[in-house]
mmCIF file of C-alpha atoms in Angstrom:
data_model
loop_
_atom_site.group_PDB
_atom_site.id
_atom_site.type_symbol
_atom_site.label_atom_id
_atom_site.label_comp_id
_atom_site.label_asym_id
_atom_site.label_seq_id
_atom_site.Cartn_x
_atom_site.Cartn_y
_atom_site.Cartn_z
ATOM 1 C CA MET A 1 63.946 -166.283 -21.145
ATOM 2 C CA PRO A 2 64.985 -164.291 -18.148
ATOM 3 C CA ALA A 3 66.721 -166.014 -15.486
ATOM 4 C CA THR A 4 65.139 -167.802 -12.458
ATOM 5 C CA LEU A 5 65.461 -165.940 -9.508
ATOM 6 C CA ILE A 6 67.391 -168.014 -6.571
ATOM 7 C CA ASP A 7 65.275 -167.000 -3.733
ATOM 8 C CA GLY A 8 67.810 -166.938 -0.852
ATOM 9 C CA LYS A 9 65.200 -165.336 1.609
ATOM 10 C CA ALA A 10 62.527 -168.382 1.105
ATOM 11 C CA PHE A 11 65.396 -170.728 1.241
ATOM 12 C CA ALA A 12 67.021 -169.515 4.640
ATOM 13 C CA GLN A 13 63.540 -169.568 6.091
ATOM 14 C CA LYS A 14 63.264 -173.411 5.237
ATOM 15 C CA VAL A 15 67.040 -173.950 6.570
ATOM 16 C CA ARG A 16 65.521 -171.937 10.006
ATOM 17 C CA ASP A 17 62.734 -174.251 9.922
ATOM 18 C CA ARG A 18 64.432 -177.248 10.020
ATOM 19 C CA VAL A 19 67.235 -175.938 12.551
ATOM 20 C CA ALA A 20 64.011 -175.192 14.869
ATOM 21 C CA GLU A 21 62.788 -178.660 14.432
ATOM 22 C CA SER A 22 66.543 -180.032 15.360
ATOM 23 C CA VAL A 23 66.788 -177.918 18.189
ATOM 24 C CA ALA A 24 63.013 -178.849 19.525
ATOM 25 C CA ALA A 25 64.377 -182.397 19.439
ATOM 26 C CA LEU A 26 67.535 -181.788 20.925
ATOM 27 C CA LYS A 27 65.624 -180.690 24.061
ATOM 28 C CA ALA A 28 62.991 -183.281 23.979
ATOM 29 C CA SER A 29 65.277 -186.175 23.741
ATOM 30 C CA HIS A 30 68.655 -185.047 25.427
ATOM 31 C CA GLY A 31 67.487 -182.147 27.521
ATOM 32 C CA ILE A 32 70.086 -179.983 25.538
ATOM 33 C CA THR A 33 69.209 -176.127 24.490
ATOM 34 C CA PRO A 34 71.924 -175.192 21.847
ATOM 35 C CA GLY A 35 73.663 -172.111 22.795
ATOM 36 C CA LEU A 36 75.267 -169.356 20.776
ATOM 37 C CA ALA A 37 77.563 -166.630 21.917
ATOM 38 C CA VAL A 38 78.138 -163.425 19.693
ATOM 39 C CA ILE A 39 81.020 -160.776 20.747
ATOM 40 C CA ILE A 40 80.867 -157.541 19.187
ATOM 41 C CA VAL A 41 83.682 -154.846 19.523
ATOM 42 C CA GLY A 42 82.704 -151.350 18.798
ATOM 43 C CA HIS A 43 79.415 -149.517 17.367
ATOM 44 C CA ASP A 44 79.873 -149.937 13.673
ATOM 45 C CA PRO A 45 76.255 -149.599 12.657
ATOM 46 C CA ALA A 46 76.283 -152.165 9.788
ATOM 47 C CA SER A 47 77.725 -154.751 12.404
ATOM 48 C CA GLN A 48 75.487 -153.734 15.178
ATOM 49 C CA VAL A 49 72.225 -154.233 12.622
ATOM 50 C CA TYR A 50 73.843 -157.726 11.521
ATOM 51 C CA VAL A 51 74.458 -158.945 15.480
ATOM 52 C CA ARG A 52 70.969 -157.827 16.145
ATOM 53 C CA ASN A 53 69.676 -159.991 13.463
ATOM 54 C CA LYS A 54 71.659 -162.886 14.464
ATOM 55 C CA VAL A 55 70.692 -162.690 18.216
ATOM 56 C CA ARG A 56 67.201 -162.461 17.121
ATOM 57 C CA GLN A 57 66.963 -165.422 14.902
ATOM 58 C CA THR A 58 68.898 -167.474 17.391
ATOM 59 C CA ALA A 59 66.227 -166.577 19.936
ATOM 60 C CA GLU A 60 63.489 -167.526 17.377
ATOM 61 C CA VAL A 61 64.740 -170.811 16.416
ATOM 62 C CA GLY A 62 64.723 -171.988 20.065
ATOM 63 C CA MET A 63 68.387 -171.815 20.959
ATOM 64 C CA ASN A 64 70.045 -169.574 23.777
ATOM 65 C CA SER A 65 71.360 -166.499 22.593
ATOM 66 C CA PHE A 66 74.404 -164.786 24.192
ATOM 67 C CA HIS A 67 75.234 -161.297 23.295
ATOM 68 C CA PHE A 68 78.305 -159.384 24.568
ATOM 69 C CA GLU A 69 79.165 -155.955 23.717
ATOM 70 C CA MET A 70 82.978 -154.425 24.146
ATOM 71 C CA ASP A 71 84.157 -151.056 23.587
ATOM 72 C CA SER A 72 86.179 -150.144 20.624
ATOM 73 C CA THR A 73 89.180 -149.185 22.774
ATOM 74 C CA VAL A 74 89.195 -152.927 24.606
ATOM 75 C CA ASP A 75 92.530 -154.734 24.405
ATOM 76 C CA GLN A 76 93.430 -157.712 22.571
ATOM 77 C CA LYS A 77 94.214 -159.619 25.933
ATOM 78 C CA THR A 78 90.574 -158.865 27.515
ATOM 79 C CA LEU A 79 88.869 -159.955 24.034
ATOM 80 C CA ILE A 80 90.627 -163.115 24.307
ATOM 81 C CA ALA A 81 90.348 -163.866 27.890
ATOM 82 C CA LYS A 82 86.362 -163.507 27.119
ATOM 83 C CA VAL A 83 86.832 -166.218 24.228
ATOM 84 C CA ARG A 84 88.364 -168.338 26.287
ATOM 85 C CA GLU A 85 85.840 -168.053 29.171
ATOM 86 C CA LEU A 86 83.258 -169.016 26.518
ATOM 87 C CA ASN A 87 85.412 -172.001 25.447
ATOM 88 C CA GLU A 88 84.862 -173.262 28.851
ATOM 89 C CA ASP A 89 80.959 -172.669 29.109
ATOM 90 C CA PRO A 90 79.187 -175.869 28.561
ATOM 91 C CA SER A 91 76.145 -173.872 27.813
ATOM 92 C CA VAL A 92 77.775 -172.272 24.937
ATOM 93 C CA ASN A 93 78.094 -174.239 21.842
ATOM 94 C CA GLY A 94 79.010 -171.829 19.238
ATOM 95 C CA ILE A 95 81.108 -168.287 19.543
ATOM 96 C CA LEU A 96 81.293 -165.850 16.871
ATOM 97 C CA VAL A 97 83.302 -162.712 17.129
ATOM 98 C CA GLN A 98 82.013 -160.159 14.694
ATOM 99 C CA LEU A 99 84.477 -159.174 12.180
ATOM 100 C CA PRO A 100 86.380 -156.470 11.230
ATOM 101 C CA LEU A 101 87.911 -155.795 14.671
ATOM 102 C CA PRO A 102 89.472 -152.732 15.351
ATOM 103 C CA LYS A 103 92.790 -151.881 13.829
ATOM 104 C CA HIS A 104 94.795 -152.615 17.303
ATOM 105 C CA ILE A 105 93.448 -156.117 17.443
ATOM 106 C CA ASP A 106 95.062 -159.175 15.728
ATOM 107 C CA GLU A 107 92.021 -160.813 14.199
ATOM 108 C CA ALA A 108 94.088 -163.951 13.645
ATOM 109 C CA ALA A 109 94.888 -164.209 16.892
ATOM 110 C CA VAL A 110 91.340 -163.819 18.266
ATOM 111 C CA ILE A 111 89.966 -166.683 15.729
ATOM 112 C CA GLU A 112 92.849 -168.783 16.937
ATOM 113 C CA ALA A 113 91.681 -168.490 20.533
ATOM 114 C CA ILE A 114 88.275 -170.053 19.557
ATOM 115 C CA ASP A 115 88.071 -173.799 20.232
ATOM 116 C CA PRO A 116 87.618 -175.231 16.956
ATOM 117 C CA LYS A 117 84.618 -177.414 18.013
ATOM 118 C CA LYS A 118 82.651 -174.017 18.836
ATOM 119 C CA ASP A 119 84.114 -172.221 15.670
ATOM 120 C CA VAL A 120 80.653 -171.856 14.126
ATOM 121 C CA ASP A 121 81.867 -169.080 11.621
ATOM 122 C CA GLY A 122 84.486 -171.851 10.524
ATOM 123 C CA PHE A 123 87.461 -169.381 10.046
ATOM 124 C CA HIS A 124 89.914 -171.324 12.312
ATOM 125 C CA VAL A 125 93.067 -172.739 10.896
ATOM 126 C CA ILE A 126 92.184 -176.258 12.299
ATOM 127 C CA ASN A 127 88.561 -176.142 10.485
ATOM 128 C CA SER A 128 90.098 -174.693 7.465
ATOM 129 C CA GLY A 129 92.615 -177.424 7.295
ATOM 130 C CA LEU A 130 89.884 -179.952 7.872
ATOM 131 C CA LEU A 131 87.736 -178.646 5.116
ATOM 132 C CA ALA A 132 90.996 -178.653 2.665
ATOM 133 C CA THR A 133 91.281 -182.313 3.356
ATOM 134 C CA GLY A 134 87.879 -183.587 3.483
ATOM 135 C CA GLY A 135 88.116 -184.030 7.465
ATOM 136 C CA GLY A 136 84.759 -182.796 8.538
ATOM 137 C CA GLY A 137 85.446 -179.602 10.303
ATOM 138 C CA MET A 138 83.146 -176.696 10.638
ATOM 139 C CA VAL A 139 82.122 -174.943 6.968
ATOM 140 C CA PRO A 140 82.117 -170.987 6.700
ATOM 141 C CA CYS A 141 78.641 -169.977 6.611
ATOM 142 C CA THR A 142 78.706 -167.880 3.609
ATOM 143 C CA PRO A 143 80.076 -170.511 1.268
ATOM 144 C CA LEU A 144 78.036 -173.466 3.074
ATOM 145 C CA GLY A 145 74.888 -171.219 2.023
ATOM 146 C CA CYS A 146 75.997 -170.953 -1.466
ATOM 147 C CA LEU A 147 76.572 -174.606 -1.934
ATOM 148 C CA MET A 148 72.982 -175.598 -0.668
ATOM 149 C CA MET A 149 71.543 -173.039 -3.042
ATOM 150 C CA LEU A 150 73.315 -174.402 -5.779
ATOM 151 C CA GLU A 151 72.725 -178.199 -4.834
ATOM 152 C CA ASP A 152 69.084 -177.373 -4.626
ATOM 153 C CA HIS A 153 68.888 -175.696 -8.117
ATOM 154 C CA LEU A 154 71.157 -177.811 -10.110
ATOM 155 C CA GLY A 155 71.528 -181.582 -8.047
ATOM 156 C CA ASP A 156 74.234 -183.225 -9.039
ATOM 157 C CA MET A 157 76.933 -180.846 -9.949
ATOM 158 C CA SER A 158 79.706 -183.515 -11.309
ATOM 159 C CA GLY A 159 81.679 -182.524 -14.314
ATOM 160 C CA LEU A 160 80.350 -178.755 -14.231
ATOM 161 C CA LYS A 161 82.721 -175.851 -14.584
ATOM 162 C CA ALA A 162 82.695 -173.431 -11.747
ATOM 163 C CA VAL A 163 84.480 -170.125 -11.552
ATOM 164 C CA ILE A 164 84.947 -168.439 -8.411
ATOM 165 C CA VAL A 165 85.835 -164.723 -8.370
ATOM 166 C CA GLY A 166 87.595 -163.901 -5.384
ATOM 167 C CA ARG A 167 90.031 -165.505 -3.237
ATOM 168 C CA SER A 168 89.312 -164.603 0.187
ATOM 169 C CA ASN A 169 89.846 -167.035 3.033
ATOM 170 C CA ILE A 170 86.186 -166.268 4.090
ATOM 171 C CA VAL A 171 84.474 -166.851 0.831
ATOM 172 C CA GLY A 172 86.518 -167.839 -2.340
ATOM 173 C CA LYS A 173 88.976 -170.413 -0.821
ATOM 174 C CA PRO A 174 86.320 -172.649 0.790
ATOM 175 C CA MET A 175 83.882 -171.977 -1.715
ATOM 176 C CA ALA A 176 86.307 -173.538 -4.008
ATOM 177 C CA GLN A 177 86.852 -176.749 -2.055
ATOM 178 C CA LEU A 178 83.224 -177.374 -1.606
ATOM 179 C CA LEU A 179 82.820 -177.151 -5.377
ATOM 180 C CA LEU A 180 85.978 -179.513 -5.680
ATOM 181 C CA ASP A 181 84.011 -181.995 -3.020
ATOM 182 C CA ALA A 182 80.987 -181.672 -5.390
ATOM 183 C CA ASN A 183 82.846 -182.915 -8.364
ATOM 184 C CA CYS A 184 82.927 -179.760 -10.366
ATOM 185 C CA THR A 185 85.961 -178.411 -12.063
ATOM 186 C CA VAL A 186 86.882 -175.439 -10.413
ATOM 187 C CA THR A 187 88.794 -172.205 -11.353
ATOM 188 C CA VAL A 188 89.473 -169.646 -9.168
ATOM 189 C CA ALA A 189 89.856 -166.182 -10.462
ATOM 190 C CA HIS A 190 90.332 -162.707 -9.367
ATOM 191 C CA SER A 191 90.779 -158.956 -9.772
ATOM 192 C CA ARG A 192 94.571 -159.898 -11.301
ATOM 193 C CA THR A 193 93.190 -162.434 -13.631
ATOM 194 C CA LYS A 194 94.586 -162.200 -17.399
ATOM 195 C CA ASP A 195 91.313 -162.129 -19.445
ATOM 196 C CA LEU A 196 88.731 -162.719 -16.996
ATOM 197 C CA PRO A 197 85.703 -162.637 -19.078
ATOM 198 C CA ALA A 198 86.854 -165.510 -21.137
ATOM 199 C CA GLU A 199 87.175 -167.374 -17.699
ATOM 200 C CA VAL A 200 83.672 -166.725 -16.740
ATOM 201 C CA ALA A 201 82.311 -167.019 -20.037
ATOM 202 C CA ALA A 202 83.341 -170.591 -19.641
ATOM 203 C CA ALA A 203 81.772 -171.054 -16.558
ATOM 204 C CA ASP A 204 78.638 -173.422 -15.807
ATOM 205 C CA ILE A 205 78.749 -171.861 -12.147
ATOM 206 C CA ILE A 206 79.802 -168.520 -11.353
ATOM 207 C CA VAL A 207 80.316 -167.379 -7.959
ATOM 208 C CA ALA A 208 81.124 -163.978 -7.515
ATOM 209 C CA ALA A 209 82.850 -162.755 -4.116
ATOM 210 C CA VAL A 210 85.541 -160.030 -5.306
ATOM 211 C CA GLY A 211 83.719 -156.897 -3.389
ATOM 212 C CA ARG A 212 83.368 -154.465 -6.462
ATOM 213 C CA PRO A 213 80.156 -153.275 -7.573
ATOM 214 C CA GLU A 214 78.558 -154.891 -10.808
ATOM 215 C CA MET A 215 82.421 -155.923 -11.947
ATOM 216 C CA ILE A 216 81.262 -159.096 -13.695
ATOM 217 C CA LYS A 217 79.491 -157.804 -16.622
ATOM 218 C CA GLY A 218 76.028 -159.637 -18.040
ATOM 219 C CA SER A 219 77.693 -159.883 -21.298
ATOM 220 C CA TRP A 220 80.192 -162.275 -19.769
ATOM 221 C CA ILE A 221 77.743 -164.706 -18.719
ATOM 222 C CA LYS A 222 77.416 -168.208 -20.371
ATOM 223 C CA PRO A 223 73.790 -168.437 -21.681
ATOM 224 C CA GLY A 224 72.039 -170.872 -19.156
ATOM 225 C CA ALA A 225 74.887 -170.743 -16.273
ATOM 226 C CA THR A 226 74.057 -170.391 -12.760
ATOM 227 C CA VAL A 227 75.142 -167.390 -10.875
ATOM 228 C CA ILE A 228 75.547 -166.571 -7.529
ATOM 229 C CA ASP A 229 76.514 -163.416 -6.241
ATOM 230 C CA VAL A 230 77.832 -162.822 -3.100
ATOM 231 C CA GLY A 231 78.890 -159.139 -3.164
ATOM 232 C CA ILE A 232 77.034 -156.650 -1.169
ATOM 233 C CA ASN A 233 78.096 -152.944 -2.095
ATOM 234 C CA GLY A 234 76.537 -149.514 -1.602
ATOM 235 C CA ILE A 235 76.795 -147.450 -4.347
ATOM 236 C CA PRO A 236 75.256 -143.800 -4.888
ATOM 237 C CA ALA A 237 71.446 -143.515 -5.609
ATOM 238 C CA PRO A 238 70.744 -139.646 -6.562
ATOM 239 C CA GLU A 239 67.055 -140.915 -7.776
ATOM 240 C CA ARG A 240 66.375 -141.413 -4.254
ATOM 241 C CA GLY A 241 67.798 -138.077 -2.687
ATOM 242 C CA ASP A 242 70.770 -136.517 -1.756
ATOM 243 C CA GLY A 243 73.368 -139.022 0.144
ATOM 244 C CA LYS A 244 70.987 -142.193 -0.480
ATOM 245 C CA THR A 245 72.843 -145.519 -1.706
ATOM 246 C CA ARG A 246 71.240 -148.593 -3.111
ATOM 247 C CA LEU A 247 72.733 -152.079 -2.968
ATOM 248 C CA VAL A 248 74.166 -153.846 -5.558
ATOM 249 C CA GLY A 249 76.243 -157.192 -6.197
ATOM 250 C CA ASP A 250 79.659 -158.015 -7.946
ATOM 251 C CA VAL A 251 77.408 -158.771 -10.801
ATOM 252 C CA GLU A 252 75.948 -156.698 -13.640
ATOM 253 C CA PHE A 253 72.404 -157.907 -12.497
ATOM 254 C CA ALA A 254 69.920 -156.817 -14.982
ATOM 255 C CA ALA A 255 72.298 -157.521 -17.916
ATOM 256 C CA ALA A 256 73.038 -160.884 -16.293
ATOM 257 C CA CYS A 257 69.364 -161.754 -15.986
ATOM 258 C CA ASN A 258 68.952 -161.873 -19.789
ATOM 259 C CA ARG A 259 71.834 -164.574 -20.288
ATOM 260 C CA ALA A 260 72.033 -166.553 -17.089
ATOM 261 C CA GLY A 261 69.844 -169.812 -16.459
ATOM 262 C CA ALA A 262 69.484 -168.676 -12.517
ATOM 263 C CA ILE A 263 71.046 -165.993 -10.682
ATOM 264 C CA THR A 264 70.506 -164.668 -6.921
ATOM 265 C CA PRO A 265 69.329 -161.106 -6.636
ATOM 266 C CA VAL A 266 71.134 -158.516 -4.240
ATOM 267 C CA PRO A 267 69.968 -158.149 -1.608
ATOM 268 C CA GLY A 268 67.466 -161.225 -1.035
ATOM 269 C CA GLY A 269 70.005 -163.742 -2.045
ATOM 270 C CA VAL A 270 72.939 -164.816 -0.534
ATOM 271 C CA GLY A 271 72.851 -162.593 2.442
ATOM 272 C CA PRO A 272 69.967 -164.345 4.276
ATOM 273 C CA MET A 273 71.611 -167.679 3.849
ATOM 274 C CA THR A 274 74.513 -166.873 5.782
ATOM 275 C CA ILE A 275 72.607 -166.158 9.327
ATOM 276 C CA ALA A 276 70.785 -169.339 8.453
ATOM 277 C CA CYS A 277 73.869 -171.446 8.166
ATOM 278 C CA LEU A 278 75.603 -169.750 11.257
ATOM 279 C CA LEU A 279 72.423 -171.470 13.143
ATOM 280 C CA LYS A 280 72.734 -174.643 11.288
ATOM 281 C CA ASN A 281 76.667 -174.626 12.251
ATOM 282 C CA THR A 282 75.791 -174.333 16.044
ATOM 283 C CA VAL A 283 73.244 -177.333 15.862
ATOM 284 C CA THR A 284 76.107 -179.581 14.060
ATOM 285 C CA ALA A 285 78.590 -178.131 16.744
ATOM 286 C CA THR A 286 76.713 -178.852 19.535
ATOM 287 C CA LEU A 287 75.733 -182.694 18.106
ATOM 288 C CA LYS A 288 79.561 -183.208 17.893
ATOM 289 C CA GLN A 289 80.249 -181.923 21.510
ATOM 290 C CA HIS A 290 77.928 -184.267 22.966
ATOM 291 C CA ASN A 291 78.551 -187.339 20.466
ATOM 292 C CA ILE A 292 75.090 -187.271 19.165
ATOM 293 C CA ASP A 293 74.326 -188.649 15.891
ATOM 294 C CA ALA A 294 72.687 -186.365 13.371
#
């Protein structure tokens, strides 16, 4: 039987609907409108599209949206000064600096400049430490979205073996911590893991976040496993004409569908959940800043 498709687009809409309800309740009961500030440096087309989607969806759920564009030649001092200005602005509850930044800017220094309480991307070292120690910090958006879809599909995940392929600070490592907190037995694998097929084949849950198109072969998948494909890779699509590309994930999708119990498609799987969770995190940050119980 073909795998069940986990529809991230539909799930994200449900998350946004709940966020909109929370925003309306905050306005009605406390007179507070959450505000999300997004800073983009340079004119990378993919980043521009992504930021436009964030700005639009922020407004659609009733939040205040603050959008700042800086030239790619901006110096680090000026960028950090803008971040610190937003830290002090009470109308801004969440701050996101779109990555990647130009090579002359130290991304870590910019992230460190964000007030951890407003770090809705969950990248600040304090939030990373809180996640690792169960301290309740802001959780990175993509892993949070993956967890929410897994919980919705599987329910109690206690005792399940989860394999994460990819060890980035943005996805792989926080995903491992979230699944540990869900009582999974977790293995973090990567491109240099010995006998990666065997590791994947043992998994009840696979989270692919290595950034290599179709690296995880369908034949590796344990029958009935749940597959979350975080990868978004453009590959040539000559059938569409010269220079055209199509998007694929890190998992060999068609073959995996014949073995997995459930799988996220690319596109339409994890991607929509990332922005939805950014909005969710902004509401969470607003509640914490105002000492309001959820």
